[in-house]
mmCIF file of N, CA and C in Angstrom:
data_model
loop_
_atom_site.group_PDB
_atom_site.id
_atom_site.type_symbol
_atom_site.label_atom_id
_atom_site.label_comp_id
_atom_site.label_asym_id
_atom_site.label_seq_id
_atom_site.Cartn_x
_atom_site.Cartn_y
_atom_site.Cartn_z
ATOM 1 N N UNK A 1 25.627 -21.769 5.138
ATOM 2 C CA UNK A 1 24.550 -22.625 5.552
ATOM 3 C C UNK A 1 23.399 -21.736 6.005
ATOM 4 N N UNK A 2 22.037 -22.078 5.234
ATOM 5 C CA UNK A 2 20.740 -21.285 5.505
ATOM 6 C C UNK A 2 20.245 -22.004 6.759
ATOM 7 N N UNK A 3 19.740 -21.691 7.780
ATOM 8 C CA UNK A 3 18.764 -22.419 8.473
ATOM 9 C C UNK A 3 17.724 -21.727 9.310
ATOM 10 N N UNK A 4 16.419 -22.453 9.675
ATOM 11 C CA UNK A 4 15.470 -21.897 9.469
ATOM 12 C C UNK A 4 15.001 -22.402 10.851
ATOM 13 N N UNK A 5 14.523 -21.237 11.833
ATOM 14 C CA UNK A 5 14.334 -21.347 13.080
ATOM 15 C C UNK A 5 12.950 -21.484 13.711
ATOM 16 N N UNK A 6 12.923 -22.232 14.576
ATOM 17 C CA UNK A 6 11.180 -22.267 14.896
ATOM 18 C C UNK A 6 10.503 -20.827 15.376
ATOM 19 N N UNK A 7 11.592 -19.981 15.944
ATOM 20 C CA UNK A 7 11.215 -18.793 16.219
ATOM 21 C C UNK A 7 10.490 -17.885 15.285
ATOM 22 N N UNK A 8 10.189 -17.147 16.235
ATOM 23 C CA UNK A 8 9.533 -16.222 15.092
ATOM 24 C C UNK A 8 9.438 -14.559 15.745
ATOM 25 N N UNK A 9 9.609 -13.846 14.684
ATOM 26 C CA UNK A 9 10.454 -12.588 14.919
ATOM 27 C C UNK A 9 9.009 -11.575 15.719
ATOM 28 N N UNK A 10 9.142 -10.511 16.343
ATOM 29 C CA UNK A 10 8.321 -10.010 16.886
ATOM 30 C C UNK A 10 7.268 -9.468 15.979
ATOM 31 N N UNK A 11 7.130 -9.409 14.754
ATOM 32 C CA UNK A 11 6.295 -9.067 13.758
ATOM 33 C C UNK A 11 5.721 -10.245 13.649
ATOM 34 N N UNK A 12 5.881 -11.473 13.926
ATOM 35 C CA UNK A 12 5.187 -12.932 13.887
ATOM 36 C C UNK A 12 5.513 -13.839 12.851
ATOM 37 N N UNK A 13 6.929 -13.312 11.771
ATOM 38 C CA UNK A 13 6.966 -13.751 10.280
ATOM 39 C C UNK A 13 8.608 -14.471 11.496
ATOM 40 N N UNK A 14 8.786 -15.701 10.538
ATOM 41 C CA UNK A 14 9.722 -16.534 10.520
ATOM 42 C C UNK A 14 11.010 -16.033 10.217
ATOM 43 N N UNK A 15 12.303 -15.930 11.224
ATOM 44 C CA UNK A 15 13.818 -15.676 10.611
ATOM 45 C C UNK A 15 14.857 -16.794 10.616
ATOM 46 N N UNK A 16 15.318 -16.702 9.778
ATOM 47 C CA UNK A 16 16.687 -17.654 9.172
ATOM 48 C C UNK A 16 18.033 -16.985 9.656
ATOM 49 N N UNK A 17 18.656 -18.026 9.831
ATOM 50 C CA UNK A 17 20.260 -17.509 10.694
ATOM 51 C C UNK A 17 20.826 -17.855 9.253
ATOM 52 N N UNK A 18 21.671 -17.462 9.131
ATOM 53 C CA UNK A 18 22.962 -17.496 7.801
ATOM 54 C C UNK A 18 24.152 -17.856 8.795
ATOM 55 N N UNK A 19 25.125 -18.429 8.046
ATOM 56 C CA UNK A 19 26.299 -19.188 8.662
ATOM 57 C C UNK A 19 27.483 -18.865 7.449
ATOM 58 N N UNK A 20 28.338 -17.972 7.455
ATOM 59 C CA UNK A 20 29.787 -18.296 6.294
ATOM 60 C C UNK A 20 30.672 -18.451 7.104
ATOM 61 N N UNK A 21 31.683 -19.428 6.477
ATOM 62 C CA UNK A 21 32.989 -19.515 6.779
ATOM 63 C C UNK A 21 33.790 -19.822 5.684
ATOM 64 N N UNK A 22 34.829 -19.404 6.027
ATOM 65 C CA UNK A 22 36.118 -19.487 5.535
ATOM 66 C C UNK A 22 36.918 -20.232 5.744
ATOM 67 N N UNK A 23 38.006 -20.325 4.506
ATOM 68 C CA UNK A 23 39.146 -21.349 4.977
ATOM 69 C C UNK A 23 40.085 -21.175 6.023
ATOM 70 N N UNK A 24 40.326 -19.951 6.555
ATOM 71 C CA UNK A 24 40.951 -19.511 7.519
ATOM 72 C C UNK A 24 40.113 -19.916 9.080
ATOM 73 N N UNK A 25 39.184 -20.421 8.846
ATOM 74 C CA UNK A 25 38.190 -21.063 10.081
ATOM 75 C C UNK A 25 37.898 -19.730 10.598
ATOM 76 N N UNK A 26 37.387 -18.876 9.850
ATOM 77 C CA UNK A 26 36.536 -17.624 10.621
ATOM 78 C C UNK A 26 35.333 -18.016 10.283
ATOM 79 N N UNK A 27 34.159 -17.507 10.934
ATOM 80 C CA UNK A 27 32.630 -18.214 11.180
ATOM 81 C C UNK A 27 31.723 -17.027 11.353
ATOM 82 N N UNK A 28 31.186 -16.149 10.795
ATOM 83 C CA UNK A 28 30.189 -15.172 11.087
ATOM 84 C C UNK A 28 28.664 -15.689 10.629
ATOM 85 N N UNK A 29 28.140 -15.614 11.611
ATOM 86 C CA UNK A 29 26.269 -15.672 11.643
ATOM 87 C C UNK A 29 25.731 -14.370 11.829
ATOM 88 N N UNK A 30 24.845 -14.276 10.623
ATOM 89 C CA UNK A 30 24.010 -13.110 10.521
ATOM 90 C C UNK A 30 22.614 -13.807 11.126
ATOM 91 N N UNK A 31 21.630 -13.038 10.924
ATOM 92 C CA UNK A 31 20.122 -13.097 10.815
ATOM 93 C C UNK A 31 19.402 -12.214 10.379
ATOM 94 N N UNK A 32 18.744 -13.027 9.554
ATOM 95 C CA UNK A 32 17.377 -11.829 8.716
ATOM 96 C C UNK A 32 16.681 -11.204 8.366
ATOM 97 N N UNK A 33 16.268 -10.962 10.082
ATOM 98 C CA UNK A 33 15.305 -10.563 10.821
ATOM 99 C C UNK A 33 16.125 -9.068 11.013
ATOM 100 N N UNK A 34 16.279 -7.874 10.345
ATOM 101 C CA UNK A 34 16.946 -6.873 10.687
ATOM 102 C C UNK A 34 18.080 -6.871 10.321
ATOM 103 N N UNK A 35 18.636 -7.703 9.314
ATOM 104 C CA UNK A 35 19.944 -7.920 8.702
ATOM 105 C C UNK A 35 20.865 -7.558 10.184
ATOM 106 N N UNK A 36 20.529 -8.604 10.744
ATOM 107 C CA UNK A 36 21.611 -8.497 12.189
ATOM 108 C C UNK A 36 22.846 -9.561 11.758
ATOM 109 N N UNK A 37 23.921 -8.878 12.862
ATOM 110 C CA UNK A 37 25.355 -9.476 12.694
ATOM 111 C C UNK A 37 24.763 -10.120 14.452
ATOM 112 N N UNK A 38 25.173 -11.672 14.001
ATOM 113 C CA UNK A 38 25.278 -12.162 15.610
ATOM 114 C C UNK A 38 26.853 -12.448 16.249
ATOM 115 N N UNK A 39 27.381 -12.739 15.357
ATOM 116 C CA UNK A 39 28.758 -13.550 15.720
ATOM 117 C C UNK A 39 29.097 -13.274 14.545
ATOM 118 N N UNK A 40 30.991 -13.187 15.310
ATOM 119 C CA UNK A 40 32.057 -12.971 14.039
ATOM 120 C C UNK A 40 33.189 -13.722 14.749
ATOM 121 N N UNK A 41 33.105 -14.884 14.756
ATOM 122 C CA UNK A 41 34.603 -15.832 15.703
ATOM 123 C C UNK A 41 35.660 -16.148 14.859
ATOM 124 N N UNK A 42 36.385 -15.818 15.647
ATOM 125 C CA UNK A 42 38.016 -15.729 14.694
ATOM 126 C C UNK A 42 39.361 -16.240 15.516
ATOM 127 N N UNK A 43 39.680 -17.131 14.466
ATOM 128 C CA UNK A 43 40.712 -18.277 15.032
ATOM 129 C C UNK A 43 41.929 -17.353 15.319
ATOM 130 N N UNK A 44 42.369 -17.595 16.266
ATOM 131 C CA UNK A 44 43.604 -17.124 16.965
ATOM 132 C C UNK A 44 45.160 -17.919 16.885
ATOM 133 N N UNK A 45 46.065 -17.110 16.719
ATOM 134 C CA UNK A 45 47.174 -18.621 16.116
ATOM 135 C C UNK A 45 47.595 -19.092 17.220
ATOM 136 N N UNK A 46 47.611 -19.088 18.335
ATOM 137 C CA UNK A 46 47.330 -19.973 19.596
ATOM 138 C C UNK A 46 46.294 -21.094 19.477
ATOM 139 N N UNK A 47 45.610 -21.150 18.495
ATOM 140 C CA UNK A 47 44.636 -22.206 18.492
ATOM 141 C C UNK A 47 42.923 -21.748 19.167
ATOM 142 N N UNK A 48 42.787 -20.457 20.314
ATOM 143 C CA UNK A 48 42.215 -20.434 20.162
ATOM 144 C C UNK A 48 40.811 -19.595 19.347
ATOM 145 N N UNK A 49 39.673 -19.301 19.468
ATOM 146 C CA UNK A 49 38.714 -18.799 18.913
ATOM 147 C C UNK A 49 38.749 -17.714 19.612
ATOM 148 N N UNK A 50 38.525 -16.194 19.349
ATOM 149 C CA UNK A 50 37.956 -15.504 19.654
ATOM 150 C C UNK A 50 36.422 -14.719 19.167
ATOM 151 N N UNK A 51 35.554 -14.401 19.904
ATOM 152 C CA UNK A 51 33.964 -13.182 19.151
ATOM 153 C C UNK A 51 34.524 -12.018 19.492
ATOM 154 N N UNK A 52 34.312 -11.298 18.098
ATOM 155 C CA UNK A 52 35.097 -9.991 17.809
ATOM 156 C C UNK A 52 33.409 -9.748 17.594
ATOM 157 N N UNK A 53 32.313 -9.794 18.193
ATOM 158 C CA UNK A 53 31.108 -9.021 18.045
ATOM 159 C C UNK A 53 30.604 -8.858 19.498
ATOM 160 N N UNK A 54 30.161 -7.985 19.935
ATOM 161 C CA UNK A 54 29.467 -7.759 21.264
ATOM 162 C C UNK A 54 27.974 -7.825 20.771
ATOM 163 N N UNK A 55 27.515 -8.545 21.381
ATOM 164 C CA UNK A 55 26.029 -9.406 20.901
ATOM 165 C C UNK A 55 24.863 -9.972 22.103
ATOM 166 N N UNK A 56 23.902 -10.350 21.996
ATOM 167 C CA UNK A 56 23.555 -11.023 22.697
ATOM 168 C C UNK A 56 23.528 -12.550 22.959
ATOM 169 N N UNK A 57 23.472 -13.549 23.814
ATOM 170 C CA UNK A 57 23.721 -14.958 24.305
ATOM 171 C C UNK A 57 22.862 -15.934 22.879
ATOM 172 N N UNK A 58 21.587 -15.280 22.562
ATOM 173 C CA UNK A 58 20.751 -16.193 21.489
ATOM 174 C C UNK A 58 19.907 -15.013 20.688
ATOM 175 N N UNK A 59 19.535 -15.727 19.427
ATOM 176 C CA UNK A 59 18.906 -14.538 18.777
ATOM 177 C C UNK A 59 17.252 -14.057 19.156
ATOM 178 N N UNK A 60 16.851 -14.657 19.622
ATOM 179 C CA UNK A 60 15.764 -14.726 21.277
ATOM 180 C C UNK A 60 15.542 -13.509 21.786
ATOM 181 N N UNK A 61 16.880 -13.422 22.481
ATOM 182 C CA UNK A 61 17.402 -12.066 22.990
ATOM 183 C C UNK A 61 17.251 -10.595 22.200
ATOM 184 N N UNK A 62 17.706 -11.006 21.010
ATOM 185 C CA UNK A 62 17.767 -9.384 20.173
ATOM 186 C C UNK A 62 16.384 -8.241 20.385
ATOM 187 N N UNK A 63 15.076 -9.002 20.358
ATOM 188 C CA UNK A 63 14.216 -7.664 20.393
ATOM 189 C C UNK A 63 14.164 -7.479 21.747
ATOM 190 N N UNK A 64 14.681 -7.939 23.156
ATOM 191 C CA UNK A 64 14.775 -7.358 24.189
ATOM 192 C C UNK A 64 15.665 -6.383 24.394
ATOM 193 N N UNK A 65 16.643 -6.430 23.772
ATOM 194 C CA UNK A 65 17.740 -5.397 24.126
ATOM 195 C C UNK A 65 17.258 -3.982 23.578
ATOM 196 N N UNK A 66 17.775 -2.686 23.930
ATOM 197 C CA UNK A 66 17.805 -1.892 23.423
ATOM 198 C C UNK A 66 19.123 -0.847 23.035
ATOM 199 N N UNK A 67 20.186 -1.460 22.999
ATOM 200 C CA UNK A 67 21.411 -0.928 22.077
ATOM 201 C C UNK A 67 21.319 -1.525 20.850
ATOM 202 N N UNK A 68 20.346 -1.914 20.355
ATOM 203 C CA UNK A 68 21.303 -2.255 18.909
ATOM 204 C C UNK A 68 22.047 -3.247 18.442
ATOM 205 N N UNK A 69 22.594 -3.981 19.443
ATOM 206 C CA UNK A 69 23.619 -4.688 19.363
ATOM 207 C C UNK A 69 23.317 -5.559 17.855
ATOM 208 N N UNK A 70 24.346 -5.754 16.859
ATOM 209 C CA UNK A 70 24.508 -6.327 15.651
ATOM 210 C C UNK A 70 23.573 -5.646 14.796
ATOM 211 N N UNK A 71 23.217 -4.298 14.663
ATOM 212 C CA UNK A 71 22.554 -3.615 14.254
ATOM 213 C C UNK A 71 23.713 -3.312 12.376
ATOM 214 N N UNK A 72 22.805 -3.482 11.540
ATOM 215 C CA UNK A 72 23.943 -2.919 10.295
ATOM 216 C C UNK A 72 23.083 -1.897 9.540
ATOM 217 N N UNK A 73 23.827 -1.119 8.628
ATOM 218 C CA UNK A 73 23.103 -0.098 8.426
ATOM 219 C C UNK A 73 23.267 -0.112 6.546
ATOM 220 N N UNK A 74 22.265 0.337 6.193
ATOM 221 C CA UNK A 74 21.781 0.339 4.761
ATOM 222 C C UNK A 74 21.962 1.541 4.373
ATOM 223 N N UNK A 75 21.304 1.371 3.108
ATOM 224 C CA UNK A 75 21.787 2.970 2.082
ATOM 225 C C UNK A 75 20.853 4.153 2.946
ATOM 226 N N UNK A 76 20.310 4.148 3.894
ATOM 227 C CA UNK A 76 19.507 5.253 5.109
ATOM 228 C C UNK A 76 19.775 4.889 6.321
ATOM 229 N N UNK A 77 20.272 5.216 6.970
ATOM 230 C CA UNK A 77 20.517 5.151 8.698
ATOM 231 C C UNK A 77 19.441 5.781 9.417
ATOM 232 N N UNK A 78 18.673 5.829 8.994
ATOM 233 C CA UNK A 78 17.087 6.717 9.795
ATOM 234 C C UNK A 78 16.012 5.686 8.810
ATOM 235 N N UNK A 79 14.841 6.033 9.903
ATOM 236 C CA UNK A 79 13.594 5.541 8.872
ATOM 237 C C UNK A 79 12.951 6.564 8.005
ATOM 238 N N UNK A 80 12.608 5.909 6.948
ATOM 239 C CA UNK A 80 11.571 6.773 5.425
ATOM 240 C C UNK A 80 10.531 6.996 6.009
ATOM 241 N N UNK A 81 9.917 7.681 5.882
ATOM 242 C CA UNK A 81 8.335 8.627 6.663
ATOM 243 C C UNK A 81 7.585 7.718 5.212
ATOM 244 N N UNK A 82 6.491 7.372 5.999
ATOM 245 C CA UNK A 82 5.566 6.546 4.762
ATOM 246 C C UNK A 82 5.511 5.703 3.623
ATOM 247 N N UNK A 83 6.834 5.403 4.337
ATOM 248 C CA UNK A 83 7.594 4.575 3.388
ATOM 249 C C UNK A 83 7.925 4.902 1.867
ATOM 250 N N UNK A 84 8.176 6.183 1.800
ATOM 251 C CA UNK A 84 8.298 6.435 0.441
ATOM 252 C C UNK A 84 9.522 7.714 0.336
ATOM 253 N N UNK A 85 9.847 8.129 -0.943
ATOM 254 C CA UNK A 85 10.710 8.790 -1.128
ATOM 255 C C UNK A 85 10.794 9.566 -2.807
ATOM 256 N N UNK A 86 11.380 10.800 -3.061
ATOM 257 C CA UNK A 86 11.449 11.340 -4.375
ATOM 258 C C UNK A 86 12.863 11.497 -4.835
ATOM 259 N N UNK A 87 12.825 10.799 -5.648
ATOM 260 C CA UNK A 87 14.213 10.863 -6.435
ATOM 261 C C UNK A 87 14.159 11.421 -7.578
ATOM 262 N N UNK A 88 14.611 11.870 -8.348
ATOM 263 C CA UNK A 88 14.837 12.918 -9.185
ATOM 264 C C UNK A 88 13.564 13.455 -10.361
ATOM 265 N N UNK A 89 12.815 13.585 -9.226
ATOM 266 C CA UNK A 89 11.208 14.269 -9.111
ATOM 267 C C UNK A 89 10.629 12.895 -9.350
ATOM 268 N N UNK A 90 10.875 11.876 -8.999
ATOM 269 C CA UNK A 90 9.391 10.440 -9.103
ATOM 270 C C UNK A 90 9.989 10.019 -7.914
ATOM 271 N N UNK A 91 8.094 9.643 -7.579
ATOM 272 C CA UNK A 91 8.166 9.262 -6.145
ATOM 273 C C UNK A 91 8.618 7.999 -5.766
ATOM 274 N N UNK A 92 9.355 7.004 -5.215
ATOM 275 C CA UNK A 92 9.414 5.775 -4.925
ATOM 276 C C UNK A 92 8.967 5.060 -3.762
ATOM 277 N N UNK A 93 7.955 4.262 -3.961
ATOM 278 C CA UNK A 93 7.370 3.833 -2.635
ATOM 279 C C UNK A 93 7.847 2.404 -2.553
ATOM 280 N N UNK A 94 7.975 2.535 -0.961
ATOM 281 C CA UNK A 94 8.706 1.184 0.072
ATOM 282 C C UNK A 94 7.808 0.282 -0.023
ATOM 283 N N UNK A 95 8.366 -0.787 0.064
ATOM 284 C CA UNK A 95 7.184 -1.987 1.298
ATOM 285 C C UNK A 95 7.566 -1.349 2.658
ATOM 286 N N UNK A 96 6.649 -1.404 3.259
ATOM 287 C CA UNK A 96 6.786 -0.642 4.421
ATOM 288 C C UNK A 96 7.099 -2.034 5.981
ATOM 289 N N UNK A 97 7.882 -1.947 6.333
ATOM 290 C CA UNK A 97 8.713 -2.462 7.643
ATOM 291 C C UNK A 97 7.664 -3.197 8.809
ATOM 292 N N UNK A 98 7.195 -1.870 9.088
ATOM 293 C CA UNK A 98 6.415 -1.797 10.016
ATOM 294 C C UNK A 98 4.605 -1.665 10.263
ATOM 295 N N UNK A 99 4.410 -1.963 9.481
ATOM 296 C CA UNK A 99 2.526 -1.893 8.494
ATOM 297 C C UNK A 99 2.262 -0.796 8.237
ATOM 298 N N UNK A 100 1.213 -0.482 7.295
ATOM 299 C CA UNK A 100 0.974 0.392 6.714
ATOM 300 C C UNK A 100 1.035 1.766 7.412
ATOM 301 N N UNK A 101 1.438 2.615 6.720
ATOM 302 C CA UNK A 101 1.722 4.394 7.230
ATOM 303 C C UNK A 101 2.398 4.516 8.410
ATOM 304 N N UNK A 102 3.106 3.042 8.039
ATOM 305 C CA UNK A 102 4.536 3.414 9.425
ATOM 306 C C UNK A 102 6.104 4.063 8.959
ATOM 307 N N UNK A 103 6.787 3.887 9.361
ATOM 308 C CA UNK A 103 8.128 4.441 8.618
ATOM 309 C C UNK A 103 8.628 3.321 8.289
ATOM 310 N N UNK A 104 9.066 3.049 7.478
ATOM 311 C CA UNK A 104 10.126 1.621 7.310
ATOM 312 C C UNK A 104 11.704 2.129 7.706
ATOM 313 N N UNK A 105 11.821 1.155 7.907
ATOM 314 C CA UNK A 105 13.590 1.172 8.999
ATOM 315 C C UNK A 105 14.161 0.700 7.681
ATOM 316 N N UNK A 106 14.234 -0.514 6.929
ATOM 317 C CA UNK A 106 15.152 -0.672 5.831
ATOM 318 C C UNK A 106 14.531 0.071 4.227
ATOM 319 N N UNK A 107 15.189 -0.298 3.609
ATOM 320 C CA UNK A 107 14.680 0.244 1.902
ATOM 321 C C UNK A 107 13.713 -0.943 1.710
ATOM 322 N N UNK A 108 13.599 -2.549 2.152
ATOM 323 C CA UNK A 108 12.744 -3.590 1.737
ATOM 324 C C UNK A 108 12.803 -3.708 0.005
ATOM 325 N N UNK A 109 11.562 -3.911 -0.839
ATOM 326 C CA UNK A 109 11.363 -3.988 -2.146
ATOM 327 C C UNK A 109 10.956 -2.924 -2.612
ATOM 328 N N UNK A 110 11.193 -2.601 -4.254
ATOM 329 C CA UNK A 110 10.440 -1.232 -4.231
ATOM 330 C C UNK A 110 9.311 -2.081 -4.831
#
């Protein structure tokens, strides 16, 4: 389940929570905004639920914190300097993350 939040991410652009579950009644919510993990609840055969994610209370919360928390990591664990990069001598340039001649944190589009 996509759904689409009145919030809006500290860059000012709109994020969507993602929702999967399974038949086993496990339930993980991501968000888009930083390909964050919010929740990963997992049925217990006692009946009850446990969150196997250390997270914050709402996704609200996420740009206040500063661990990271539900942080996932892409084909670079550091940011690209100018958003760009050379691969086997041609240059490939990012959409850049963070506006122009910033570093981008993910790969984005090429």
């Amino acid at each position: 389940m996509l759904n689409e939040t009145p919030a809006l991410a500290p860059d000012g652009q709109p994020y969507r929570l993602l929702t999967l579950r399974n038949s086993a009644g496990m339930v993980v919510t991501l968000m888009d905004w930083g390909a964050t993990l919010l929740s990963a609840r997992i049925p217990l055969s006692d009946g009850s639920v446990r969150e196997a994610l250390l997270g914050c209370a709402s996704p609200e919360h996420y740009p206040e914190q500063t661990s990271f928390l539900g942080a996932s990591i892409g084909r670079y664990a550091n940011r690209i300097a100018n958003s760009r990069y050379t691969f086997a001598g041609e240059t490939v340039q990012l959409s850049p993350s963070q506006g122009e001649n910033q570093p981008t944190r993910r790969t984005g589009r090429l």
